[in-house]
Short mmCIF file of C-alpha atoms and ligand atoms in Angstrom, two decimals:
data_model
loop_
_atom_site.label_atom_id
_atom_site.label_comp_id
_atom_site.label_asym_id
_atom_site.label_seq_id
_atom_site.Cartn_x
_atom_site.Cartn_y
_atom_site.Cartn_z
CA UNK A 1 -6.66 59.53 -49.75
CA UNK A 2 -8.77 62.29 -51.44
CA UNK A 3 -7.67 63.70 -54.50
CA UNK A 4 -6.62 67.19 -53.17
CA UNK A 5 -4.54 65.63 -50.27
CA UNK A 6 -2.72 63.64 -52.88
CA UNK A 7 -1.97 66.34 -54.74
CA UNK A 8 -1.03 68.32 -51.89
CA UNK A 9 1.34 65.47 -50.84
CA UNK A 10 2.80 65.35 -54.19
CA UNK A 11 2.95 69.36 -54.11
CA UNK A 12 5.05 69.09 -51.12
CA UNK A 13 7.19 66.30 -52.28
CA UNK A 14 8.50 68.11 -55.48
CA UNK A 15 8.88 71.39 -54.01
CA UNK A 16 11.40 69.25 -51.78
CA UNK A 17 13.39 67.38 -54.08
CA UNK A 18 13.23 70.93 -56.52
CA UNK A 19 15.24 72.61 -53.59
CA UNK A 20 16.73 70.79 -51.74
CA UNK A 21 20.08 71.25 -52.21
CA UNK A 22 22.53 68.38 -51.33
CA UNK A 23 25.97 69.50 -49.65
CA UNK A 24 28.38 67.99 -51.62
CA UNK A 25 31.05 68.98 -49.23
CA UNK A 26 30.32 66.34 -47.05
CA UNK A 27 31.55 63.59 -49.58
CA UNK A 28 32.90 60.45 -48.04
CA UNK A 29 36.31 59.45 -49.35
CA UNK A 30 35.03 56.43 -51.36
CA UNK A 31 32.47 58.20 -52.97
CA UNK A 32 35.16 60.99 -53.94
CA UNK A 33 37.47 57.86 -54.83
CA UNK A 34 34.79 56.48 -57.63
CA UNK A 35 33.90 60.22 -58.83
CA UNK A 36 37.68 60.43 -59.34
CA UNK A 37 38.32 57.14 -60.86
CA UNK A 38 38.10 57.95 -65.03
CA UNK A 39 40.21 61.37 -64.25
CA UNK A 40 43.31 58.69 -62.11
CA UNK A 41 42.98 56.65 -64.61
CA UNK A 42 43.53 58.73 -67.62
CA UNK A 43 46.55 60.33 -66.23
CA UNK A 44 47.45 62.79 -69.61
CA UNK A 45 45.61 65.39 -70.99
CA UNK A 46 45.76 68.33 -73.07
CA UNK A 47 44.90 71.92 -72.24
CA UNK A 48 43.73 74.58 -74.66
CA UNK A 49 44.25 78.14 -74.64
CA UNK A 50 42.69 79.67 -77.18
CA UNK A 51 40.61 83.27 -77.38
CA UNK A 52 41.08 86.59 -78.75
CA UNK A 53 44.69 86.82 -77.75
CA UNK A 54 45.67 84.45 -80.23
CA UNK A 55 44.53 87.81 -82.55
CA UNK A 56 47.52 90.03 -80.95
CA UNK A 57 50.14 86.94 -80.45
CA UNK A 58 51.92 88.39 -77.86
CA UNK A 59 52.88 92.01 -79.93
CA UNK A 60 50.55 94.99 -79.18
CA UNK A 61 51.77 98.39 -80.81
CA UNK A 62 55.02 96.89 -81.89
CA UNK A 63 55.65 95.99 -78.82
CA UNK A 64 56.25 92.06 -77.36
CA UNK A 65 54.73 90.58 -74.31
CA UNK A 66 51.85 89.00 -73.11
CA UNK A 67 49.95 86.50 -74.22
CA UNK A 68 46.86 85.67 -72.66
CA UNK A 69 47.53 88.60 -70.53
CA UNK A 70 48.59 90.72 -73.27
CA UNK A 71 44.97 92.57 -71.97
CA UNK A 72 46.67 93.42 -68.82
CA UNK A 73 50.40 93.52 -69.47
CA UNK A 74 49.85 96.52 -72.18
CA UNK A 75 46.88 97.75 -70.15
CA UNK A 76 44.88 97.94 -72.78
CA UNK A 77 41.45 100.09 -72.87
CA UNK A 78 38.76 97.53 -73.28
CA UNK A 79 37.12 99.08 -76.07
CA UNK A 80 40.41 98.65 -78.04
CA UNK A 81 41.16 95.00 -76.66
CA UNK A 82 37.22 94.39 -78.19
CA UNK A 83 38.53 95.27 -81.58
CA UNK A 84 39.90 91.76 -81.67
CA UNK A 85 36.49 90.43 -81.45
CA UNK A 86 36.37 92.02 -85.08
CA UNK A 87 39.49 90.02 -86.09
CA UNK A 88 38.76 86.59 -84.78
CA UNK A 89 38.08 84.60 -87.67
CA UNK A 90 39.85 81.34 -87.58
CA UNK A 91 38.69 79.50 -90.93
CA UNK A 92 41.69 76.98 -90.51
CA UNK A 93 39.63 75.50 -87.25
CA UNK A 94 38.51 71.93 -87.51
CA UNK A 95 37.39 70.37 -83.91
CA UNK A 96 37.74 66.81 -85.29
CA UNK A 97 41.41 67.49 -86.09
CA UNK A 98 42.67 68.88 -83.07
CA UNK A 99 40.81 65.85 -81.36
CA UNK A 100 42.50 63.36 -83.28
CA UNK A 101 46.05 65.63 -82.51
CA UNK A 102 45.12 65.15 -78.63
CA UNK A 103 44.18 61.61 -78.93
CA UNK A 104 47.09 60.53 -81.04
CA UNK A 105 49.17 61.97 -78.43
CA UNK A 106 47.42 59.74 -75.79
CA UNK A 107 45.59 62.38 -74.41
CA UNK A 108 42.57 60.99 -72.75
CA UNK A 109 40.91 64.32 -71.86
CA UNK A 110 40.57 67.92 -73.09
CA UNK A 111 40.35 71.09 -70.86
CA UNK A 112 39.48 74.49 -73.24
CA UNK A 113 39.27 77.58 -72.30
CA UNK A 114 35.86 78.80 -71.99
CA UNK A 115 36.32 82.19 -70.69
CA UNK A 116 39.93 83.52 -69.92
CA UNK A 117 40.53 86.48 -67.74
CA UNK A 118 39.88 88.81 -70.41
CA UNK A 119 36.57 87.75 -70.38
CA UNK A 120 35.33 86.75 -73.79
CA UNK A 121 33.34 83.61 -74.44
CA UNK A 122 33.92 81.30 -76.81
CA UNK A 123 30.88 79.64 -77.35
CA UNK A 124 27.02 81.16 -77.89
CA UNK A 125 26.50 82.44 -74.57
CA UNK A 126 23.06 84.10 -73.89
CA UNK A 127 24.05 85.45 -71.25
CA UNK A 128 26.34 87.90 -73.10
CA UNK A 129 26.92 89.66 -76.12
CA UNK A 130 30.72 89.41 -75.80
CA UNK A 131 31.19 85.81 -77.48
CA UNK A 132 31.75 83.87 -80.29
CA UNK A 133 28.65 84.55 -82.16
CA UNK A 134 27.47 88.42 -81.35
CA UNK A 135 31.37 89.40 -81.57
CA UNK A 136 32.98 87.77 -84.31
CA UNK A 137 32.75 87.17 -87.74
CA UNK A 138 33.67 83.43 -87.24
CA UNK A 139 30.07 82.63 -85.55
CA UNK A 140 30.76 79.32 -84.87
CA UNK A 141 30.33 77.68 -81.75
CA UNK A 142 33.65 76.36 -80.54
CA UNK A 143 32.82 74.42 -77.75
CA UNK A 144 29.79 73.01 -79.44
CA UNK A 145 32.20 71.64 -82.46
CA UNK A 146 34.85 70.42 -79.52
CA UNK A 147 32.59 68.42 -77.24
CA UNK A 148 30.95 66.80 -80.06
CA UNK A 149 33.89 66.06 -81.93
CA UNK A 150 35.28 64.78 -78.41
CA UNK A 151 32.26 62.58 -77.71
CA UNK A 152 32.82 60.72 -80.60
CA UNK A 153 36.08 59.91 -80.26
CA UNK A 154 35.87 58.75 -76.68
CA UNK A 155 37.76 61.98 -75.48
CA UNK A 156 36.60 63.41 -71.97
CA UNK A 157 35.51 67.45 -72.77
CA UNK A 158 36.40 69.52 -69.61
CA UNK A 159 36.61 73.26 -69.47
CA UNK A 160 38.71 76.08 -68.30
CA UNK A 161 37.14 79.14 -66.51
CA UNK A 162 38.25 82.16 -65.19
CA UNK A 163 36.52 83.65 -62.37
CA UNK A 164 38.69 86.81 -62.68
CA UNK A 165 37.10 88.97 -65.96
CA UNK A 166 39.00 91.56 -66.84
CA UNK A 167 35.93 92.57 -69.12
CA UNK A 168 32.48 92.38 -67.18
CA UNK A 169 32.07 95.76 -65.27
CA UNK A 170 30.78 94.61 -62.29
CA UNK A 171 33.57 92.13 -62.05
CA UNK A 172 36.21 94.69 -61.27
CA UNK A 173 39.38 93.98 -59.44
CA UNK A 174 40.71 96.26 -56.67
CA UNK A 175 44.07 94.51 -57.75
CA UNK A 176 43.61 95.12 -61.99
CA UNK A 177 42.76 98.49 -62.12
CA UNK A 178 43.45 99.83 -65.34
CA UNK A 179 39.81 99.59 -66.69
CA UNK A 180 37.99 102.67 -65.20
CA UNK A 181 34.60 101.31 -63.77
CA UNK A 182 32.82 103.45 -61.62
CA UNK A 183 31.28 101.09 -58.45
CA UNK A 184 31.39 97.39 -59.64
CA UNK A 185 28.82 95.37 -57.79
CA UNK A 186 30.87 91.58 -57.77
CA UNK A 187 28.08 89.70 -56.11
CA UNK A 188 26.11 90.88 -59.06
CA UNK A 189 28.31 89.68 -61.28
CA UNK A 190 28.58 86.20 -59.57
CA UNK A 191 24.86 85.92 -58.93
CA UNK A 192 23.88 87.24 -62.69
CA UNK A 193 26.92 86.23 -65.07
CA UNK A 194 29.40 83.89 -63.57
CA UNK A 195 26.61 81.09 -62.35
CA UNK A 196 24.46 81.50 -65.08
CA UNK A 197 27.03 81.38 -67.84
CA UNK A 198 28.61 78.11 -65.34
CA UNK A 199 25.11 76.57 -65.43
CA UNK A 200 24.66 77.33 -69.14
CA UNK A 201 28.14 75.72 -70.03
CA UNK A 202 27.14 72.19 -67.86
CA UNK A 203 24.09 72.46 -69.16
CA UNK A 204 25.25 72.85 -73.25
CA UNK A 205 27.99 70.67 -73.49
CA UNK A 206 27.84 68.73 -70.12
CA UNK A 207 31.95 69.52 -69.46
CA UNK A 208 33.35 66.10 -67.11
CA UNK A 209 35.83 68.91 -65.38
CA UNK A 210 35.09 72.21 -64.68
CA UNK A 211 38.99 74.22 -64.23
CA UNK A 212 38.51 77.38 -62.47
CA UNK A 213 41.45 79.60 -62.30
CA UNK A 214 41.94 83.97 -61.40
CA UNK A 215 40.73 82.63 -57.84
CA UNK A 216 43.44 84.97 -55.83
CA UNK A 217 41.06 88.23 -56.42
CA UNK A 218 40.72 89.46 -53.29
CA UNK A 219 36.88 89.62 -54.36
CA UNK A 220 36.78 85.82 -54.07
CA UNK A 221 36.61 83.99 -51.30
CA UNK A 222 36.60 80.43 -49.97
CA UNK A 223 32.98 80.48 -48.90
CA UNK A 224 31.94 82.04 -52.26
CA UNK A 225 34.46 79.00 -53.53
CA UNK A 226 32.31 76.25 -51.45
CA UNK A 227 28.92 77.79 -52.86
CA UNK A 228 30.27 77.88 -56.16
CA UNK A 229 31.04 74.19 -56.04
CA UNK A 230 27.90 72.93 -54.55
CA UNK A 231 25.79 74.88 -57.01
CA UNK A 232 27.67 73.28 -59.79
CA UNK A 233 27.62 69.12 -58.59
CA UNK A 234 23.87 69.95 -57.65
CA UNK A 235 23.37 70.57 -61.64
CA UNK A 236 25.78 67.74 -62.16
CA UNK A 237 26.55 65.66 -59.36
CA UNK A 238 29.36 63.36 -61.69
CA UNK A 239 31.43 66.41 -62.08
CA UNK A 240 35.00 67.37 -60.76
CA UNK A 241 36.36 70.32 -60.01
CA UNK A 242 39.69 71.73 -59.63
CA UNK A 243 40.87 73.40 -56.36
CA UNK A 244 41.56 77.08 -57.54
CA UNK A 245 37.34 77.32 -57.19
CA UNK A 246 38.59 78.28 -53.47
CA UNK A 247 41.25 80.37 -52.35
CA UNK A 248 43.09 77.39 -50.72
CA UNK A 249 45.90 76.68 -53.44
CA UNK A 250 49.37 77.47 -52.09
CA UNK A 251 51.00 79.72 -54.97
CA UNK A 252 52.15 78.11 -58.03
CA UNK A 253 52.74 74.58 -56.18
CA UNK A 254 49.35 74.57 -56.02
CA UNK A 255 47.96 72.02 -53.20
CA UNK A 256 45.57 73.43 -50.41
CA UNK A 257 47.44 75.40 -47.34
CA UNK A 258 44.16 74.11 -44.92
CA UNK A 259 41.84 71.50 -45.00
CA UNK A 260 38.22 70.93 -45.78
CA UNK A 261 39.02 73.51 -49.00
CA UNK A 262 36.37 73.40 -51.83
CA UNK A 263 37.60 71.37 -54.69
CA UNK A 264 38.66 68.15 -56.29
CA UNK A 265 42.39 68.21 -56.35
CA UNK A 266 45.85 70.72 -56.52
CA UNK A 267 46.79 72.39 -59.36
CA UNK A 268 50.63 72.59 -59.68
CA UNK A 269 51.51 74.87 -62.37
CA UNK A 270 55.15 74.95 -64.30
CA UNK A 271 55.90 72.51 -61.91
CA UNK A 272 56.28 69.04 -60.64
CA UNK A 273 55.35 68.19 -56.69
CA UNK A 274 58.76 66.86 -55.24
CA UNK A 275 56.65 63.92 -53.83
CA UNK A 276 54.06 62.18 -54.29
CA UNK A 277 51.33 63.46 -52.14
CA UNK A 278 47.80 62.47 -50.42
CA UNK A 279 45.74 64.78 -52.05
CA UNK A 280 44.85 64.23 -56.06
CA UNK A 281 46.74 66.64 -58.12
CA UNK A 282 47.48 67.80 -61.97
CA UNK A 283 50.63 69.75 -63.08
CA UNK A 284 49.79 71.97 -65.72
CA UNK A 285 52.73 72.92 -68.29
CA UNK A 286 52.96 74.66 -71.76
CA UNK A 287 55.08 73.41 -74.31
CA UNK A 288 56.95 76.45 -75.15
CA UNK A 289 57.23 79.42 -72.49
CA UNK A 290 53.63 80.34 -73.18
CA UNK A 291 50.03 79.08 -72.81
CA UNK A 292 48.52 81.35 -75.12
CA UNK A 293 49.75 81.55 -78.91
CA UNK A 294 52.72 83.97 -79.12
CA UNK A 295 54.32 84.12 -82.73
CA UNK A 296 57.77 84.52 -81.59
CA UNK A 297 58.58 81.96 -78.21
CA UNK A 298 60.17 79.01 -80.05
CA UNK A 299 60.93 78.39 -76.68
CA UNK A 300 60.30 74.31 -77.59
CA UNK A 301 60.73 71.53 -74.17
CA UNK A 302 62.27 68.83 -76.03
CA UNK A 303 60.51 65.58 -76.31
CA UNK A 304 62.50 63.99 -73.58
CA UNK A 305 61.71 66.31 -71.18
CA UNK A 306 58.03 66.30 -71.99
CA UNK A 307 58.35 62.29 -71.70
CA UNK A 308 60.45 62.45 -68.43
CA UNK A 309 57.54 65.09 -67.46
CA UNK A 310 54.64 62.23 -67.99
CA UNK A 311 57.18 59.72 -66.39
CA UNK A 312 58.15 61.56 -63.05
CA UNK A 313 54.52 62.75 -63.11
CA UNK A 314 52.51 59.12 -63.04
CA UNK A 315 55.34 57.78 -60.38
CA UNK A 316 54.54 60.06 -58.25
CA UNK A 317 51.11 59.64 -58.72
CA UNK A 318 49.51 62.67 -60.50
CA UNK A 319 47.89 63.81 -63.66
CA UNK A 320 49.86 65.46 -66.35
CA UNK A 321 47.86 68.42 -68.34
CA UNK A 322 49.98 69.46 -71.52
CA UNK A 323 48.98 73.31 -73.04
CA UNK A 324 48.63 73.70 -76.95
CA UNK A 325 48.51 77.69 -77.83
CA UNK A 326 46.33 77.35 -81.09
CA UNK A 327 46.83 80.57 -83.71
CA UNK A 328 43.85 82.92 -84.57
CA UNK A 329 43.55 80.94 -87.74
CA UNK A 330 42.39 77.64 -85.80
CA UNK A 331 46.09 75.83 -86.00
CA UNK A 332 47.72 74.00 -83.40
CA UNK A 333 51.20 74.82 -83.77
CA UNK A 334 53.17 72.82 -86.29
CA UNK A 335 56.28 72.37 -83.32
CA UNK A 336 53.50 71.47 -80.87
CA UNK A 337 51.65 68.73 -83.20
CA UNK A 338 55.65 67.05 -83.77
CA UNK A 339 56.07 66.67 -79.84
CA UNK A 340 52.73 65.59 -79.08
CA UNK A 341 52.60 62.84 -81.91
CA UNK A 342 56.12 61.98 -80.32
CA UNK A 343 54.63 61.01 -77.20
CA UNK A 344 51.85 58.99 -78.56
CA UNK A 345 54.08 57.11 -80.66
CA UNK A 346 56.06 56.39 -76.94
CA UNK A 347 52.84 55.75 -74.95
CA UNK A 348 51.66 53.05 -77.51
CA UNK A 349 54.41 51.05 -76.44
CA UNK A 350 54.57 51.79 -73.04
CA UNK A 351 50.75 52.99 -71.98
CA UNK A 352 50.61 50.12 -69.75
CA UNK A 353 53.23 51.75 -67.49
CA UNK A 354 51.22 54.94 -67.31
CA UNK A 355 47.50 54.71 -67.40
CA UNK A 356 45.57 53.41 -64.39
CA UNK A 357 48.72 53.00 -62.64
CA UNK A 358 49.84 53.61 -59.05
CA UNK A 359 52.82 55.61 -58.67
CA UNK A 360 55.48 54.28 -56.61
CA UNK A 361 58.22 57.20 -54.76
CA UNK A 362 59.61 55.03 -52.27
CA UNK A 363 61.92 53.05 -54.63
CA UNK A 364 65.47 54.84 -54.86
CA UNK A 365 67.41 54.23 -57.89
CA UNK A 366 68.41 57.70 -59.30
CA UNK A 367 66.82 60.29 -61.50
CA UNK A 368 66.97 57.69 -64.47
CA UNK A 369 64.31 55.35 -63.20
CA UNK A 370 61.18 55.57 -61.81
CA UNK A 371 58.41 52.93 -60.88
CA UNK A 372 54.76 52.32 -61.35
CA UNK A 373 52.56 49.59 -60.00
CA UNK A 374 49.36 48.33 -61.84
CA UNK A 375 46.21 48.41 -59.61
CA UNK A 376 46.13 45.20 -59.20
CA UNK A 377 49.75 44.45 -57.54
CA UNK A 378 50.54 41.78 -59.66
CA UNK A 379 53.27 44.06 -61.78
CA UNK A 380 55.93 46.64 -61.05
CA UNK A 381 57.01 48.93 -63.60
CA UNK A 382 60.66 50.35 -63.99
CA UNK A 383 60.76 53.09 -66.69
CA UNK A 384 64.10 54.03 -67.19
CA UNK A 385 65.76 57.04 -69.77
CA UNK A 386 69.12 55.53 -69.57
CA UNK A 387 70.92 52.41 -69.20
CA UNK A 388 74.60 51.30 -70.17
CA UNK A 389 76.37 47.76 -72.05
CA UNK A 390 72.89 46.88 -72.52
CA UNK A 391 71.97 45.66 -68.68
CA UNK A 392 70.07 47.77 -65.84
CA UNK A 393 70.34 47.06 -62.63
CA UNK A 394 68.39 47.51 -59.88
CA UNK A 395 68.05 47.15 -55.98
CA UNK A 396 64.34 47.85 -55.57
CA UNK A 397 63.21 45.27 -57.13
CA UNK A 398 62.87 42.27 -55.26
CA UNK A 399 61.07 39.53 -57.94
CA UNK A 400 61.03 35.86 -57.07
CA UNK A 401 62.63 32.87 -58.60
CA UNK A 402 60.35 32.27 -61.47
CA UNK A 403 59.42 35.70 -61.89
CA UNK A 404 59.34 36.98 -65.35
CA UNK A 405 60.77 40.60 -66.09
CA UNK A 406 59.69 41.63 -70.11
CA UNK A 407 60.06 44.73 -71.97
CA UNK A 408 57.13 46.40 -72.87
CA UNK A 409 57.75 46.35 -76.67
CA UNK A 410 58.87 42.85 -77.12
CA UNK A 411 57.10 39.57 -76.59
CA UNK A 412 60.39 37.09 -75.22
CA UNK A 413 60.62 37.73 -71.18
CA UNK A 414 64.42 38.35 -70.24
CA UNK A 415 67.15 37.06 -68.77
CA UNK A 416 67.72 37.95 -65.34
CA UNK A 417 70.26 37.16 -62.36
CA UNK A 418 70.27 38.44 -58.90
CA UNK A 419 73.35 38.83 -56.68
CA UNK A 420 72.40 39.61 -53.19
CA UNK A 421 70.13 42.77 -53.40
CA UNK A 422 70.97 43.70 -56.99
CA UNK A 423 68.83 42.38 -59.63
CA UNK A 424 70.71 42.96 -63.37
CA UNK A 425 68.13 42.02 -66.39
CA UNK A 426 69.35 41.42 -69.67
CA UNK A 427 67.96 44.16 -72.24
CA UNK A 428 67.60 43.54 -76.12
CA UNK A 429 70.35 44.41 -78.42
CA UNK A 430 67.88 46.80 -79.37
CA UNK A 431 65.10 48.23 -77.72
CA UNK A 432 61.69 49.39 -79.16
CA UNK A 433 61.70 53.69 -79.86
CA UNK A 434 63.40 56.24 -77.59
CA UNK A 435 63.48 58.45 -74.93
CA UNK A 436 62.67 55.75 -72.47
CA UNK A 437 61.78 51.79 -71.92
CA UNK A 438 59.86 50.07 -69.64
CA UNK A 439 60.43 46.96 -67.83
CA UNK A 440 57.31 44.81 -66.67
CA UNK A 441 57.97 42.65 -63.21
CA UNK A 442 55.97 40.12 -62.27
CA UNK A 443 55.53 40.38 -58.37
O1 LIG B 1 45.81 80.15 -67.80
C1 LIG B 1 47.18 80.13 -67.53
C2 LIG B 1 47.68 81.44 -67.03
O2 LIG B 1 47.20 82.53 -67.80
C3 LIG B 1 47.14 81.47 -65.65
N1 LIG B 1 47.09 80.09 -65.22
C4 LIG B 1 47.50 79.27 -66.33
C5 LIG B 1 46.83 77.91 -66.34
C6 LIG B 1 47.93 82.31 -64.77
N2 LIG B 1 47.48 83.38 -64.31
N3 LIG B 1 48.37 83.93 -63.56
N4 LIG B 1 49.40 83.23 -63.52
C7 LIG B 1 49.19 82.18 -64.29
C8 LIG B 1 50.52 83.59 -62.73
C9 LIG B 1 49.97 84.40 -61.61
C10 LIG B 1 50.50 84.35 -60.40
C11 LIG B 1 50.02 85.18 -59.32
FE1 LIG B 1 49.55 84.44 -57.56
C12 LIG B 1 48.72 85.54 -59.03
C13 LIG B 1 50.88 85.75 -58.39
C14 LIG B 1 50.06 86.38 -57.41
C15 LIG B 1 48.72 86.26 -57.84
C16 LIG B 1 49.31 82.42 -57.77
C17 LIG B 1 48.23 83.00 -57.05
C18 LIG B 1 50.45 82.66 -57.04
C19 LIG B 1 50.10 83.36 -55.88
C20 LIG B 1 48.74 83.55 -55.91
#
């Protein structure tokens, strides 16, 4: 071949591969099934809401409410909500620490909030002048601390991002009117801030997640959703996203009303599903009333209900996403870091229960146990909260003679005896930590 033909050929063949654009829509379940496979696994993570609402805590003029929407729920001009900017200066911040907090807890990923609805940007954005470093005297880049203090520890870095902004201009909402814009221009801002600052983020600190929320704008729409999502596995094909990218999610239950939606999996939030379901799904949940830091909610789930939470949450086969509300200082919560070590402490005896589990709804024994399988078949988990003269029994539970039943938490197998359906195992005189035990069956 002459020279010019060759080039010509390779001309051709990189103009090809530079646009063609692959339609990630068309995923085949398997593929979708190994994309998904580190996010099953992992099973517990911990959210992050943290931005210049922390500054306010949920008081504005003497007044209470709000927290992340304190923007909104006191209307507040956006020239006066920027004077936060000013006060954002959280010296107390240390990335490595509130890495260690999530992974002590047995958190296996992190999801921060890159951009809430009130639109500022906690990271060095180039695309705006509203962010960490042109706004604040802290100019430090968050998410450029986080993901490297996650990478080392073997922590997955995922981020939050609202498509609603409450702050860009052109991004105006017919349904959050209180800023006065005259003729927003929302394809503008898709096409000029919302991709680029998306493409910048991937690009920066190469996120495993992306979390998209504000979706129900009635700007937004499912097709803009599908685009979004193909534009954002063609810069990183590995990457999952959550469903509220479209406008599919069903309220706050938050699987997809239709098929063929754009996204990854559901997004319950403040709740549990009732089942377990066919799609992949996450319940998000704060740990006091709030997702955002608000001085005065001591509002505190107890650590049994956050462990009953994870429980109910991995039988049924989901993903469990647990808020922290740091303070404008850089703190985690003092109440929050108790629970969360709390639930480490429980998952190091009983992780095997939880991560890279099956969940199992189709056992009945009450609200007091619930049942996992590992992936392999080969064991049955029965995590129970409650049990009485040191014996559970159980009807489920079919193991064979020879079958060993142990307690995750002690080495000896136990004692068992079956009468007809009911199989009653033997439990320690006492039994490793609290809140709630596992028992292992060999199948
Ligand atoms: O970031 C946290 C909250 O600030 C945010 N999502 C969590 C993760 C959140 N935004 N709004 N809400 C929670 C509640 C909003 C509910 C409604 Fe709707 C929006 C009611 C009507 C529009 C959700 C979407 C339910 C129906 C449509």
């Amino acid at each position: 071949m002459k020279k010019t033909t060759l080039m010509m050929a390779g001309l051709v063949l990189l103009s090809c591969t530079a646009f063609a654009q692959k339609n990630y829509l068309e995923e085949s379940k398997a593929d979708k099934a190994k994309r998904m496979q580190w996010w099953t696994d992992d099973t517990f993570g911990m959210f992050i809401h943290w931005g210049l609402y922390a500054v306010p805590a949920g008081e504005y003029n003497g007044k209470g409410g709000g927290a992340e929407w304190i923007m909104e729920t006191h209307k507040i001009p956006t020239a006066e909500y920027e004077k936060f900017a000013g006060q954002f200066n959280p010296q107390k911040f240390n990335a490595k620490e509130w890495v260690q907090i999530a992974k002590s807890a047995g958190a296996k990923y992190i999801v921060i909030t890159s951009k809430h609805h009130d639109g500022f940007s906690i990271w060095d954005s180039k695309v705006t002048q509203y962010d960490i470093m042109d706004a604040t005297p802290f100019k430090r880049d968050i998410l450029k601390e986080l993901s490297e203090a996650c990478k080392a520890a073997g922590i997955q870095f995922c981020l939050y991002h609202s498509i609603m902004d409450w702050h860009q201009p052109d991004a105006k909402s017919k349904d959050y009117k209180h800023q006065s814009t005259e003729n927003p221009d929302f394809n503008k801002y898709r096409e000029e801030y919302l991709k680029p600052q998306l493409a910048e983020l991937i690009k920066k600190y190469d996120p495993a997640v992306l979390w998209f929320d504000g979706e129900w704008i009635p700007e937004w729409t499912e097709q803009q959703g599908k685009d979004l999502y193909n534009y954002l596995r063609n810069i990183k094909p590995s990457l999952i996203i959550n469903n509220r990218v479209g406008k599919a999610r069903g309220g706050m239950e938050g699987m997809n009303k239709y098929e063929n939606a754009a996204g990854d999996f559901g997004t319950p939030e403040q709740e549990i599903l009732k089942g377990t379901s066919q799609d992949y799904w996450e319940s998000c949940m704060t740990l006091n009333g709030n997702w955002g830091y608000v001085k005065n909610d001591n509002n505190w789930k107890s650590t049994q209900l956050l462990i009953d939470n994870l429980v109910d949450i991995a039988a049924k086969g989901g993903n469990y996403l647990l808020n922290v509300g740091p303070t404008a200082e850089g703190l985690i919560p003092d109440q929050s870091i108790e629970r969360l070590a709390e639930m480490g402490k429980w998952l190091s005896v009983n992780k095997e229960a939880i991560y890279a589990t099956n969940g199992i709804t189709n056992y009945k024994e009450g609200d007091n146990i619930k049942f996992t399988q590992s992936k392999d078949g080969k064991s049955t988990y029965a995590i129970f909260n409650k049990y009485d003269n040191n014996e559970l029994s159980l009807t489920s539970i079919q193991p064979k003679a020879g079958s060993k039943i142990y307690l995750l938490g002690v080495s000896k197998p136990l004692t068992w005896t079956k009468d007809g359906n009911a199989v009653t195992v033997k439990l320690p005189e006492e039994l490793p930590g609290k809140y709630a035990w596992t028992l292992k069956i060999q199948n």
